[in-house]
XYZ file of C-alpha atoms in Angstrom:
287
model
C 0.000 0.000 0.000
C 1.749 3.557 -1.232
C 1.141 6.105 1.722
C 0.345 9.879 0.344
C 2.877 11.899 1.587
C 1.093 14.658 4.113
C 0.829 18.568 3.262
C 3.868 20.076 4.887
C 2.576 20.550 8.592
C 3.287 23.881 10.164
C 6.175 24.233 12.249
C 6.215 24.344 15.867
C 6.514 27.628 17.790
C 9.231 27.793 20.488
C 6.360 28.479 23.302
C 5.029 24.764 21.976
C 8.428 23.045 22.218
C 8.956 24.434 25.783
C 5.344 23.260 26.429
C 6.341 20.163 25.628
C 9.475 19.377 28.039
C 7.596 17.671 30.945
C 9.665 18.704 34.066
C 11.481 16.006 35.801
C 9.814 16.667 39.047
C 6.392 15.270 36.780
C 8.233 12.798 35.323
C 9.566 11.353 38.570
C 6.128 11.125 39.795
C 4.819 8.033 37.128
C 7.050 6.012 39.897
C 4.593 6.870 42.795
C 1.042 4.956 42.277
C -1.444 8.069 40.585
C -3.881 5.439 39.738
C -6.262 3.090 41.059
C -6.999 -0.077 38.796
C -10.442 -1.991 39.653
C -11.188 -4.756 37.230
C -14.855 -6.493 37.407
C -14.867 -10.375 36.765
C -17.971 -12.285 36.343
C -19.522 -9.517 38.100
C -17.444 -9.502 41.189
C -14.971 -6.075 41.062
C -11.798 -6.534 43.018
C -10.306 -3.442 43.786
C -7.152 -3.330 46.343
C -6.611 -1.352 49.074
C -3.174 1.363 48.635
C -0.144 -0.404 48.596
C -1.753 -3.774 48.170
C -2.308 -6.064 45.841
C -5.261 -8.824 44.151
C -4.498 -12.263 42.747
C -6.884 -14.720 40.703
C -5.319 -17.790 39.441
C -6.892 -20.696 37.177
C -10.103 -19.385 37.121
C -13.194 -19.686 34.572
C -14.547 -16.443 33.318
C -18.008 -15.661 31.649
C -18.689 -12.259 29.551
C -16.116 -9.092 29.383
C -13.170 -8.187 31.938
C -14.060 -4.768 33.119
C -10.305 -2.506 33.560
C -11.102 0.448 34.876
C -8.917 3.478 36.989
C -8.651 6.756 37.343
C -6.943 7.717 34.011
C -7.630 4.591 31.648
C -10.340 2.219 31.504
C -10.780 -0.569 28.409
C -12.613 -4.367 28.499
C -11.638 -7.447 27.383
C -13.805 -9.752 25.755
C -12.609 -14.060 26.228
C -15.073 -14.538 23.268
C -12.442 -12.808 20.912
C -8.858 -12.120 23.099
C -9.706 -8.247 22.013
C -9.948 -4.960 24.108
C -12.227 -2.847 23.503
C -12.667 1.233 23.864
C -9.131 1.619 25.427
C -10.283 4.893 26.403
C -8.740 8.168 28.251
C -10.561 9.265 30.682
C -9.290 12.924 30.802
C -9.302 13.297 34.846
C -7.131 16.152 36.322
C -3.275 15.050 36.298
C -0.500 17.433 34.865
C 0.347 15.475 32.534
C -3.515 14.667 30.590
C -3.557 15.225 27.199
C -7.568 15.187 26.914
C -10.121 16.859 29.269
C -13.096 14.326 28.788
C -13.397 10.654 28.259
C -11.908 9.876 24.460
C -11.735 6.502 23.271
C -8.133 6.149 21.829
C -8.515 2.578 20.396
C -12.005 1.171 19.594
C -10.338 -2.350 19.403
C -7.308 -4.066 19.088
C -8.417 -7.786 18.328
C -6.781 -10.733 17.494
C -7.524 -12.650 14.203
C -7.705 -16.185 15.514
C -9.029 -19.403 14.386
C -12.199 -21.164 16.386
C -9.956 -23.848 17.187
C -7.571 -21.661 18.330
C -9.939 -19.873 21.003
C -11.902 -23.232 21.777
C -15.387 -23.443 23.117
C -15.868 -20.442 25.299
C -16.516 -22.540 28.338
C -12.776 -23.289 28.163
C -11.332 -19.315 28.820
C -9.879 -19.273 31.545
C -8.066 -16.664 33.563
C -4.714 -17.733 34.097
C -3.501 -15.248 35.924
C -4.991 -11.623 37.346
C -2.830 -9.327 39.131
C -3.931 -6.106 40.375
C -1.829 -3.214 42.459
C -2.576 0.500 42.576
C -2.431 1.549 38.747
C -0.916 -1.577 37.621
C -2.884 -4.547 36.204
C -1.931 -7.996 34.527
C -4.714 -10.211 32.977
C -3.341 -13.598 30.995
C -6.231 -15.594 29.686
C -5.836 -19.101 28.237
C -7.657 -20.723 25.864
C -7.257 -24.348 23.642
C -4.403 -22.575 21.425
C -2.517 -20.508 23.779
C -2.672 -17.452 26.109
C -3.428 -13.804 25.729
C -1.358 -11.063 27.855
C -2.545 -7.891 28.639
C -0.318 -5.642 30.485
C -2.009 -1.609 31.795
C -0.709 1.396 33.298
C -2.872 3.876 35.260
C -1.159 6.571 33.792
C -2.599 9.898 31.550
C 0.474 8.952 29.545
C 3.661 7.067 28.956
C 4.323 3.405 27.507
C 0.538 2.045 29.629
C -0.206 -0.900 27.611
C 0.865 -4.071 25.938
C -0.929 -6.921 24.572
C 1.122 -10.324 24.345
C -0.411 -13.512 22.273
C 1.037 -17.057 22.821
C 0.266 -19.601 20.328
C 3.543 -20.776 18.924
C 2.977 -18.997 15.444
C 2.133 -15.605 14.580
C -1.269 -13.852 15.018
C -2.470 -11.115 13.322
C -3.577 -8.379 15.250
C -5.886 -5.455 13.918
C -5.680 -1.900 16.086
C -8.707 0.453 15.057
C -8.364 4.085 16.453
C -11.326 5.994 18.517
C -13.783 8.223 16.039
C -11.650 11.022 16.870
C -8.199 9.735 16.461
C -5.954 9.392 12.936
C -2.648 7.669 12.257
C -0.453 10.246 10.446
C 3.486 10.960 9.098
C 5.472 12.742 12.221
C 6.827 15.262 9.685
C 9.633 15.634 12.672
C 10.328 12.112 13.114
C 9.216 10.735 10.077
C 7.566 8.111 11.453
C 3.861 7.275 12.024
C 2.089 8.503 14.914
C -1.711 8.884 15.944
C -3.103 12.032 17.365
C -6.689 14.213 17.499
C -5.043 16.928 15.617
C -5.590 19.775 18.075
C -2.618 22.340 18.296
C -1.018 21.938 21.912
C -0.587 25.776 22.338
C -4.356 27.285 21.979
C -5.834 23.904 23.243
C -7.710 24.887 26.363
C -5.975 24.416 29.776
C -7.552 24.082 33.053
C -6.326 25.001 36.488
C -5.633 21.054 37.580
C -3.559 21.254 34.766
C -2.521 21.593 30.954
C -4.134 19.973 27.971
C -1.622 18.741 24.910
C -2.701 17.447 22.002
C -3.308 13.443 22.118
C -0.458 11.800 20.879
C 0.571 8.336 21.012
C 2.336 5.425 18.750
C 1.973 1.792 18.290
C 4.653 0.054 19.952
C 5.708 -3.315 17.941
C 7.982 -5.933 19.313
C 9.068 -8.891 17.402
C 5.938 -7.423 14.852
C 5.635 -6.915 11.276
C 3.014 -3.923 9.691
C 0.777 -5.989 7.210
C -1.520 -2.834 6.551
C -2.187 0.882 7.731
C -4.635 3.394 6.476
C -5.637 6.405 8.528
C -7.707 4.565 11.377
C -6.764 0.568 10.834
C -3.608 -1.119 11.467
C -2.799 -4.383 10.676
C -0.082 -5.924 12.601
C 1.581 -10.041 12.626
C 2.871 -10.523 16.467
C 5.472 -13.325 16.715
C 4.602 -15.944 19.682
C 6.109 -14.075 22.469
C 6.057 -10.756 20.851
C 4.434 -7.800 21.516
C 2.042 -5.081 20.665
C 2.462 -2.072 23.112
C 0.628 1.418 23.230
C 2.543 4.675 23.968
C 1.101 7.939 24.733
C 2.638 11.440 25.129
C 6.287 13.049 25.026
C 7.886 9.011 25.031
C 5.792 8.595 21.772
C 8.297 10.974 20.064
C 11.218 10.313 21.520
C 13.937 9.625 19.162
C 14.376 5.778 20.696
C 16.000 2.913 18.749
C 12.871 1.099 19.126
C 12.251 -2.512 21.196
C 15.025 -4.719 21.188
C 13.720 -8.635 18.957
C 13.174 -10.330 21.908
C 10.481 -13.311 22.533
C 11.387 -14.364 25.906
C 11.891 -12.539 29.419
C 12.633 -9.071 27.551
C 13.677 -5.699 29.067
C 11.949 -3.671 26.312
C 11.247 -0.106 28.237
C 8.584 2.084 26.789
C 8.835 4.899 29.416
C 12.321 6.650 28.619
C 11.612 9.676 31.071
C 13.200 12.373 28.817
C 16.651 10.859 28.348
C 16.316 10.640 24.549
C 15.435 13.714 22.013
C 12.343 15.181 21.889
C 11.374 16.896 18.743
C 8.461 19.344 18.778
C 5.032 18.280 18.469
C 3.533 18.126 15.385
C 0.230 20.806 14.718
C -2.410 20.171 12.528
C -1.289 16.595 10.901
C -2.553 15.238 8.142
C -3.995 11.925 8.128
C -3.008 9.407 6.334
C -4.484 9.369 2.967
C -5.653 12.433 3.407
């Protein structure tokens, strides 16, 4: 597929590169719990006290995981190893880049056989891990196992999706109604956004509002297809498919290392790397 390339996007001002730089005094803080993860299981919500944490092992599950917190909230549906609405909720934090609840992917979904997922009676939770704004849900099925990995962050590397099924699987990101993948004229690589310019985007006393901003984060992952809302992506077993939002999106990184097995891929790289300005009024792709 030949991408159009985008109208020449208009450069940044100084004031929006120095509204960009996130202090380190913010940045330190994503290592001190801001969220609170509660995630609703066959209609029981287990939601752990500060500082402590919620375990479910080898147990069935019926109808969609509910993940919800104070800055993110998405579900996961057994039937079809998806999430669904990953969605921002815009509460007050420094570092938000929305003000209300926007739905940044309307699905990421697995393309898997029916003898891959099995009957639905067999998904089963293999693991569920819960602890302030972190939260781990692995569910296994007749093929393999599905990993989902969040952070109750407003931004930052917050989310990763692993499959397990000792071949690739396709999976197929949509983006939120608002949302469009687009060329980082900056970077010159592919980014998704809203489009709103950082600098006259209104701010509120609890804190500043940035454009949203965020990348797809492949490990071990080849692009089969992108247009301005759909990507298509084939995982390796063990691979990845993570979710970036924010300054680390842009960050001038030499990407995830090709790892399968016990890897030390870091998302989050707190301002140690380049940041080039943020892009105003992108084009989508295609358009």
């Amino acid at each position: 597929m030949s991408i159009r390339t985008p109208r020449a996007l208009v450069l940044a001002t100084v004031a929006l590169a120095a509204a960009v730089v996130v202090p380190a005094a913010t940045a330190q803080a994503k290592d001190s719990p801001q969220g609170n993860f509660a995630v609703t299981v066959n209609g029981t919500t287990y939601d752990p006290a500060p500082g402590k944490d919620v375990k479910l092992k080898d147990a069935a599950v019926t109808g969609r995981i509910s993940v919800r917190g104070v800055h993110v909230g998405f579900d996961i549906d057994p039937a079809t190893l998806g999430v669904y609405d990953y969605t921002l909720t815009g509460a007050a934090d420094p570092e938000r880049m929305v003000t209300r609840p926007t739905v940044v992917f309307a699905s990421k979904v697995p393309v898997l056989t029916p003898a891959q997922i099995g009957p639905a009676a067999q998904v089963r939770i293999k693991e569920l891990k819960i602890k302030d704004d972190d939260a781990t849900v692995v569910l296994g099925v007749t093929g393999g196992t599905m990993k989902f990995q969040a952070k109750d962050f407003a931004q930052g590397g917050i989310f990763q999706q692993e499959p397990e099924f000792g071949s690739d699987v396709e999976i197929v990101h949509t983006l939120g109604p608002e949302l469009f993948y687009f060329t980082n004229e900056f970077t010159g690589k592919i980014n998704f956004g809203d489009g709103r310019d950082p600098v006259t985007a209104a701010a509120s006393s609890a804190g500043y509002h940035e454009m949203l901003l965020g990348k797809d984060s492949p490990q071990v992952a080849t692009k089969l297809y992108q247009d301005g809302s759909v990507t298509r992506w084939s995982v390796a077993s063990g691979g990845r498919m993570g979710g970036v939002l924010g300054e680390d999106a842009i960050e001038l990184s030499q990407g995830a290392t090709n790892c399968t097995s016990q890897c030390q891929a870091q998302n989050r790289i707190r301002g140690s790397l380049p940041v080039p300005p943020l892009p105003v009024d992108p084009t989508p792709l295609g358009g």
